[in-house]
mmCIF file of C-alpha atoms in Angstrom:
data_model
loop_
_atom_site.group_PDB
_atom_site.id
_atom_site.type_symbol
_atom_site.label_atom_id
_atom_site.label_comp_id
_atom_site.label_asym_id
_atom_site.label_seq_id
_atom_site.Cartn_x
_atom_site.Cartn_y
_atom_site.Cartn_z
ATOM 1 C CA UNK A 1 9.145 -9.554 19.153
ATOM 2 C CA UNK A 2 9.187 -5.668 17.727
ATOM 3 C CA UNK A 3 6.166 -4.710 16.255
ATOM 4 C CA UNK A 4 6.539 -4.109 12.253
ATOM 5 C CA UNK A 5 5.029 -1.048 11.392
ATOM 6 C CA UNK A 6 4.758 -0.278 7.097
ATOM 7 C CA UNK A 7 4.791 3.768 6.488
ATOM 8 C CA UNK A 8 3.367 4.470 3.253
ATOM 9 C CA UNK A 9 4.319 7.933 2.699
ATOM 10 C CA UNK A 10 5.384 9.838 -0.643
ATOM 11 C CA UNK A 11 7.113 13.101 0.966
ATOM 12 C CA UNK A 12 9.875 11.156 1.761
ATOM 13 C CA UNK A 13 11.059 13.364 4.385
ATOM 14 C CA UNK A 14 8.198 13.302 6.312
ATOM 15 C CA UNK A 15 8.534 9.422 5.336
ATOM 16 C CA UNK A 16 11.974 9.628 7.117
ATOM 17 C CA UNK A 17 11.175 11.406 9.981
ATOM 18 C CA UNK A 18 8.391 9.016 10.991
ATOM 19 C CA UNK A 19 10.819 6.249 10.567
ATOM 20 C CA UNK A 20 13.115 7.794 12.525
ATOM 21 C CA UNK A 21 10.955 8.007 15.554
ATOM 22 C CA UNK A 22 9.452 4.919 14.889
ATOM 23 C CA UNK A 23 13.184 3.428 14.825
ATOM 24 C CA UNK A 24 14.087 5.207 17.969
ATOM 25 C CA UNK A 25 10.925 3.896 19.851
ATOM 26 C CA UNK A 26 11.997 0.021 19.359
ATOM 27 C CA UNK A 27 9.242 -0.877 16.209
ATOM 28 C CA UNK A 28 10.750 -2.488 12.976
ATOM 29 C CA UNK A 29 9.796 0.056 10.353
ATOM 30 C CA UNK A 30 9.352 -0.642 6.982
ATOM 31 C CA UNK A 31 9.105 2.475 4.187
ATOM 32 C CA UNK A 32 7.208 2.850 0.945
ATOM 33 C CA UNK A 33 6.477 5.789 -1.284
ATOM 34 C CA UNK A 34 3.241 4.432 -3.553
ATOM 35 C CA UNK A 35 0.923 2.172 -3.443
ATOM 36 C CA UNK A 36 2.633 -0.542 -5.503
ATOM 37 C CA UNK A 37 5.564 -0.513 -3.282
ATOM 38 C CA UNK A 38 3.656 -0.865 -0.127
ATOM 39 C CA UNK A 39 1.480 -3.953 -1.841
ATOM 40 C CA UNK A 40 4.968 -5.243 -2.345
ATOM 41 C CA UNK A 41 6.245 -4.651 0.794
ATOM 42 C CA UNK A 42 3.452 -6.217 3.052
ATOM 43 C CA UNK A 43 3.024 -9.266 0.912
ATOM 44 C CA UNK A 44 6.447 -10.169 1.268
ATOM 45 C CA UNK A 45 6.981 -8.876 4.805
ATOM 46 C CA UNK A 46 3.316 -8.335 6.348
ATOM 47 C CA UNK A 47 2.948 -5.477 9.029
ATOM 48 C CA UNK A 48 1.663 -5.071 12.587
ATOM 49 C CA UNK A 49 0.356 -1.906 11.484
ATOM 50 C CA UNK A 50 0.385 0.651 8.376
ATOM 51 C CA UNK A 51 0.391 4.173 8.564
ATOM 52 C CA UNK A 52 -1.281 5.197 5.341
ATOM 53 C CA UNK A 53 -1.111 8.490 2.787
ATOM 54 C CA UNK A 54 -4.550 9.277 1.386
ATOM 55 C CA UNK A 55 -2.845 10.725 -1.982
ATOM 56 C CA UNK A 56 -0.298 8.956 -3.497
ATOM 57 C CA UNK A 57 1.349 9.052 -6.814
ATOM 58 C CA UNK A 58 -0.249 5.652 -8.256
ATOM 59 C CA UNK A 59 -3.188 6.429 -6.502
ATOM 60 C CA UNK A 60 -5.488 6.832 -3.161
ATOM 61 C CA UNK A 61 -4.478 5.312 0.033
ATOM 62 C CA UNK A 62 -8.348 4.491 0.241
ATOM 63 C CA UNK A 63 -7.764 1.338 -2.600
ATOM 64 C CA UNK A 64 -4.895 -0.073 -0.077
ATOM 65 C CA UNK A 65 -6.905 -0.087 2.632
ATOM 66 C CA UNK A 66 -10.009 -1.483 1.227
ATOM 67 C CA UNK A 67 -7.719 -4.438 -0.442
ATOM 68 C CA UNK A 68 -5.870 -4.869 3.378
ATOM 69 C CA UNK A 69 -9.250 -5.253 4.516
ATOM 70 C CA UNK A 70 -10.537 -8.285 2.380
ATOM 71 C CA UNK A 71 -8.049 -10.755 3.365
ATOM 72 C CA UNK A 72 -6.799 -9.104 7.529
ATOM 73 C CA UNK A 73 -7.270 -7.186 10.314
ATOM 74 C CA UNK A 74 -4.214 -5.668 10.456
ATOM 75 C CA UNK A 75 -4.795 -1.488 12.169
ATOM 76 C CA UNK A 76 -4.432 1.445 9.545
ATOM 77 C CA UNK A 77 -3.658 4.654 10.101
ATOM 78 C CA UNK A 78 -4.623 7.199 7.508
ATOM 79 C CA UNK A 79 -2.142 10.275 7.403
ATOM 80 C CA UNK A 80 -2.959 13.212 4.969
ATOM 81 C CA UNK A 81 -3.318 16.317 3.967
ATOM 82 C CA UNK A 82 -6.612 15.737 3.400
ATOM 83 C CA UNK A 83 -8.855 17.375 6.171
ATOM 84 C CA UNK A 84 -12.219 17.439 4.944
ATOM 85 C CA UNK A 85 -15.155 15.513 6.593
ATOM 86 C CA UNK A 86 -16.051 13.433 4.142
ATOM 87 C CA UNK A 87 -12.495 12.149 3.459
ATOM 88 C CA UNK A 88 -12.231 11.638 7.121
ATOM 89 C CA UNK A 89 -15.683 9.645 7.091
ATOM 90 C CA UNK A 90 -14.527 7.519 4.592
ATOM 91 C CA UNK A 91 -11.381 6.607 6.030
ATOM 92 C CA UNK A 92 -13.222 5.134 9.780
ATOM 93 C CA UNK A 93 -16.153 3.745 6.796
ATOM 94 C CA UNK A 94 -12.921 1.706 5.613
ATOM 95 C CA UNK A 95 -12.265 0.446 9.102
ATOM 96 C CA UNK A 96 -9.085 2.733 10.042
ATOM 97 C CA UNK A 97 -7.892 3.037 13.621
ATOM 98 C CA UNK A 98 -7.283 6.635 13.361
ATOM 99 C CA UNK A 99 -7.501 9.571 10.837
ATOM 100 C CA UNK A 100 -4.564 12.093 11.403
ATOM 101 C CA UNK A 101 -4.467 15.099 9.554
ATOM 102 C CA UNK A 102 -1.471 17.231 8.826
ATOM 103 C CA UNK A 103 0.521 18.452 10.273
ATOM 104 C CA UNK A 104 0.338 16.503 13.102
ATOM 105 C CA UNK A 105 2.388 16.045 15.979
ATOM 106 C CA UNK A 106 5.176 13.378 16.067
ATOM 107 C CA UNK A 107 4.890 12.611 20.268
ATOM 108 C CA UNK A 108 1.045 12.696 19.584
ATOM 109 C CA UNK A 109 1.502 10.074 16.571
ATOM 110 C CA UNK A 110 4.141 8.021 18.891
ATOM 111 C CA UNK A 111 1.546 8.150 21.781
ATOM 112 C CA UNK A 112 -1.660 7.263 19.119
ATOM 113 C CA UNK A 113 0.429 3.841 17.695
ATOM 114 C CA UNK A 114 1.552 2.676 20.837
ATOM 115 C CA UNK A 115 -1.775 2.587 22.260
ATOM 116 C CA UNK A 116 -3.367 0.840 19.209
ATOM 117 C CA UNK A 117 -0.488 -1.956 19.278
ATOM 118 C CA UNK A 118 -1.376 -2.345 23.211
ATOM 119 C CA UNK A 119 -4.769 -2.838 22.425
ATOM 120 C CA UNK A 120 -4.215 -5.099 19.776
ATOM 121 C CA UNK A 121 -2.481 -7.191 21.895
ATOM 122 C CA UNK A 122 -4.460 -6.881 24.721
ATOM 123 C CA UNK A 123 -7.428 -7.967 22.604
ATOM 124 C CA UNK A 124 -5.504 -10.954 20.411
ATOM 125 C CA UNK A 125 -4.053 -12.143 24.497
ATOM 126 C CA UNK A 126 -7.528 -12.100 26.135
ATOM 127 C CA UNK A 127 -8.377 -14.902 28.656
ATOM 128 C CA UNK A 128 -9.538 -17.978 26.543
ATOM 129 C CA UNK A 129 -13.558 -16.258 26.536
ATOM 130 C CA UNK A 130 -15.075 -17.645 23.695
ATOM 131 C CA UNK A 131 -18.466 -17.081 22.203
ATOM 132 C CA UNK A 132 -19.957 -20.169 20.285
ATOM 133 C CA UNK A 133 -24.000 -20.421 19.754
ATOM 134 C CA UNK A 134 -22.961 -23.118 16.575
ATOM 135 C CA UNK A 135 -23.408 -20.996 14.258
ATOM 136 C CA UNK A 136 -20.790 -17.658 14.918
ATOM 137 C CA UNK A 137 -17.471 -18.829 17.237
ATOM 138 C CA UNK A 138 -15.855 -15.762 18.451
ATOM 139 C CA UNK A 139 -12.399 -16.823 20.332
ATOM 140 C CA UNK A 140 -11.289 -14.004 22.005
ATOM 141 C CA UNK A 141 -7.900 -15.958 23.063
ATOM 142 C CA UNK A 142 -7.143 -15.314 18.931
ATOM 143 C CA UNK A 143 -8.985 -12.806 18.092
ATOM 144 C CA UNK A 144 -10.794 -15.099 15.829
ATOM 145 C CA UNK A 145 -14.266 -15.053 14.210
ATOM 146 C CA UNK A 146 -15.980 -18.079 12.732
ATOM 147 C CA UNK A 147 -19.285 -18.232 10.916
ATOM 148 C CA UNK A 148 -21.097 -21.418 10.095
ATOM 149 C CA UNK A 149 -17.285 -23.326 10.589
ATOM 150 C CA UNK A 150 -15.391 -20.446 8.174
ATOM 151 C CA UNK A 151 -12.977 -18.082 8.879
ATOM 152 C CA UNK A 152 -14.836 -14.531 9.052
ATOM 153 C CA UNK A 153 -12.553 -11.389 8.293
ATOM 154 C CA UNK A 154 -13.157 -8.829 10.395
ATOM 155 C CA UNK A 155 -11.730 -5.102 10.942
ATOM 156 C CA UNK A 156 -10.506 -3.925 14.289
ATOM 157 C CA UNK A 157 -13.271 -1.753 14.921
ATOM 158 C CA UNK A 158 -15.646 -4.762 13.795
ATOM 159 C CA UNK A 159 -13.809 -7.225 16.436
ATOM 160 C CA UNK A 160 -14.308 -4.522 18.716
ATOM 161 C CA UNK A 161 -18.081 -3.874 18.583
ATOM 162 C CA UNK A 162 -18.206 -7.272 18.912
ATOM 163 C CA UNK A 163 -16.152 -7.279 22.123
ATOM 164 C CA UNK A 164 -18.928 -4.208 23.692
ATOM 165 C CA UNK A 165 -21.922 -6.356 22.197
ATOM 166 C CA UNK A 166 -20.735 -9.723 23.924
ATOM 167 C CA UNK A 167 -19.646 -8.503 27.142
ATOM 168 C CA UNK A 168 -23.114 -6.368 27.644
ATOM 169 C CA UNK A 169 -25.536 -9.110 26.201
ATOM 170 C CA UNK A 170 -29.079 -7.653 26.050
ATOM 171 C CA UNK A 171 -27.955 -4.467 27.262
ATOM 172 C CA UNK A 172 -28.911 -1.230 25.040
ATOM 173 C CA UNK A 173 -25.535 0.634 24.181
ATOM 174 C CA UNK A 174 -26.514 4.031 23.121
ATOM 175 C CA UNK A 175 -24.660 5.853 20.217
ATOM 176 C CA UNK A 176 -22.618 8.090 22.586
ATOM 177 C CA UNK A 177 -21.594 4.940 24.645
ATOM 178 C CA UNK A 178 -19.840 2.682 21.738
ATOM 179 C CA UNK A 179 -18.566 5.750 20.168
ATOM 180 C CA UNK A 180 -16.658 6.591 23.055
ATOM 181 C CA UNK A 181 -15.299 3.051 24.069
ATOM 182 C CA UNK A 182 -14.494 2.020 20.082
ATOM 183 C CA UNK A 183 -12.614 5.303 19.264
ATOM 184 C CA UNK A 184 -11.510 5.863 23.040
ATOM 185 C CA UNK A 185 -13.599 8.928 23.594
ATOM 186 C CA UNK A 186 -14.274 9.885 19.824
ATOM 187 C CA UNK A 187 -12.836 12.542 17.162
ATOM 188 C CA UNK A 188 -14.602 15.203 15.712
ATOM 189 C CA UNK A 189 -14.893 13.628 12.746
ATOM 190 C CA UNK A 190 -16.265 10.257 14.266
ATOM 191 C CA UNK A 191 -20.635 10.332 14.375
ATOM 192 C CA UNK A 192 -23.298 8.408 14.557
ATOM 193 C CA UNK A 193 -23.078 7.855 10.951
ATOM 194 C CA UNK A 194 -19.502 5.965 10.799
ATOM 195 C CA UNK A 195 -20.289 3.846 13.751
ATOM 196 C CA UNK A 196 -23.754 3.020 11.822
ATOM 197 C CA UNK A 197 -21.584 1.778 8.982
ATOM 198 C CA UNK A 198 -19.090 -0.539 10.848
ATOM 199 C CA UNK A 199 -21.936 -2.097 12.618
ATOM 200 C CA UNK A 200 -23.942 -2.419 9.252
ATOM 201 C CA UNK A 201 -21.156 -4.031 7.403
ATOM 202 C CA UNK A 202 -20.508 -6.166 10.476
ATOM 203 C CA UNK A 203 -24.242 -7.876 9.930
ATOM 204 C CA UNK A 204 -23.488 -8.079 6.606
ATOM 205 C CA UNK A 205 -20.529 -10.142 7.660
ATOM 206 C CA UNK A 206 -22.104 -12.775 10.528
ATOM 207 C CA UNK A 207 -26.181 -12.262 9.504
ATOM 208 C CA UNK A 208 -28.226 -14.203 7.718
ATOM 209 C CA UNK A 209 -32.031 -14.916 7.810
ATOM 210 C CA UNK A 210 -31.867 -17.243 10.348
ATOM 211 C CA UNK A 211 -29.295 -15.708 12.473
ATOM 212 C CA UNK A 212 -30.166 -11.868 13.547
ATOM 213 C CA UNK A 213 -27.588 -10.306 16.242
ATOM 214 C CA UNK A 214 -27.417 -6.832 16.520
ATOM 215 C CA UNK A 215 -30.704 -4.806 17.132
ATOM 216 C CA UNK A 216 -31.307 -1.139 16.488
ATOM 217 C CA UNK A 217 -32.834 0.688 19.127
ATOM 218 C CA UNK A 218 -34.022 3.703 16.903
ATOM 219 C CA UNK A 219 -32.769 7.227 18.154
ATOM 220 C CA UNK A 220 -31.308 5.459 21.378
ATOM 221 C CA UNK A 221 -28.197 2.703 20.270
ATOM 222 C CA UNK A 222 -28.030 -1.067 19.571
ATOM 223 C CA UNK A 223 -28.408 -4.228 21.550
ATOM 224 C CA UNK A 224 -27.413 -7.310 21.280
ATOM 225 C CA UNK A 225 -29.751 -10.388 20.385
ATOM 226 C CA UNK A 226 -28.123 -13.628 20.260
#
């Protein structure tokens, strides 16, 4: 089945161009130009993955993503203008793939989504591995978390730190180590300080007082408890 792929995008020829690649490559591209157009758009149609404009004419791609977040896992990509740190840091904070900057370049863009979709497949096709102390369920054959017998939403990056944590229980990972395996070798704008948010709002997600999982090693990484 072809991958649907939502651009959100108000220069709508750079809107068309990306469609036009994405076309050529085989996906099933769907356009918007604002915010309330893509809202439309992937509640009707859903997406495999969204390529999203920071600054749009109803508003900040930000929103979208947080609001995609609460309710699926589906991989955003932020595309935008906007280059500085901060905006950058906030974007990975929301649980985006990727933070692209323009202007980019299209084969680099073509190269960055097709390795995203492969790895969400990969991850959502696993062997049927499943994690299940009663209380969390992780079945990596879905790509589905459970907590206490409820569905737990979690982001790509999220499912993915859990994938690191489970395969090297007890093991310290150090900083350097997850950064490089969850954004496959890092960006410049990726520290110590967005992967200390994922995993924070990850034990937010599966912690409670009775059930601690992820350790921090201060000034070295994290380990995982179980």
């Amino acid at each position: 089945m072809e991958k649907k792929i939502l651009v959100v995008e108000d220069d709508w020829e750079l809107n068309q161009s990306i469609c036009y690649m994405l076309d050529k490559e085989g996906y099933d591209v769907l356009a918007a130009g604002s915010l309330a157009e893509a809202e439309k758009i992937y509640k009707e149609k859903g997406a495999d993955l969204i390529l999203l404009d920071v600054n749009l004419p109803d508003g900040e791609g930000f929103a979208f993503c947080r609001r995609i977040r609460e309710d699926a896992s589906v991989p955003v990509v932020f595309l935008t203008a906007r280059d500085l740190e901060e905006d950058a840091l906030r974007g990975y904070e929301l649980g985006a793939e990727d933070y692209v900057t323009k202007p980019f370049s299209m084969k680099i863009l073509m190269k960055k989504i097709g390795v995203i979709l492969k790895r969400s497949g990969d991850e959502a096709g696993e062997s049927g591995n499943v994690y299940d102390d009663g209380y969390l369920r992780i079945d990596f054959a879905r790509a589905r978390v459970e907590k206490d017998g409820t569905d737990c939403m979690v982001t790509p990056t999220e499912y993915r730190i859990l994938q690191e944590f489970i395969a090297h229980k007890g093991q310290l990972l150090t900083y350097q180590v997850l950064l490089e395996r969850l954004w496959d070798g890092g960006s410049q704008f990726v520290d110590k300080h967005a992967l200390a948010v994922n995993i924070n709002r990850l034990r937010n997600k599966i912690e409670n007082e009775e059930h601690r999982y992820i350790s921090n090693v201060y000034g070295m990484g994290y380990q995982w408890l179980g």
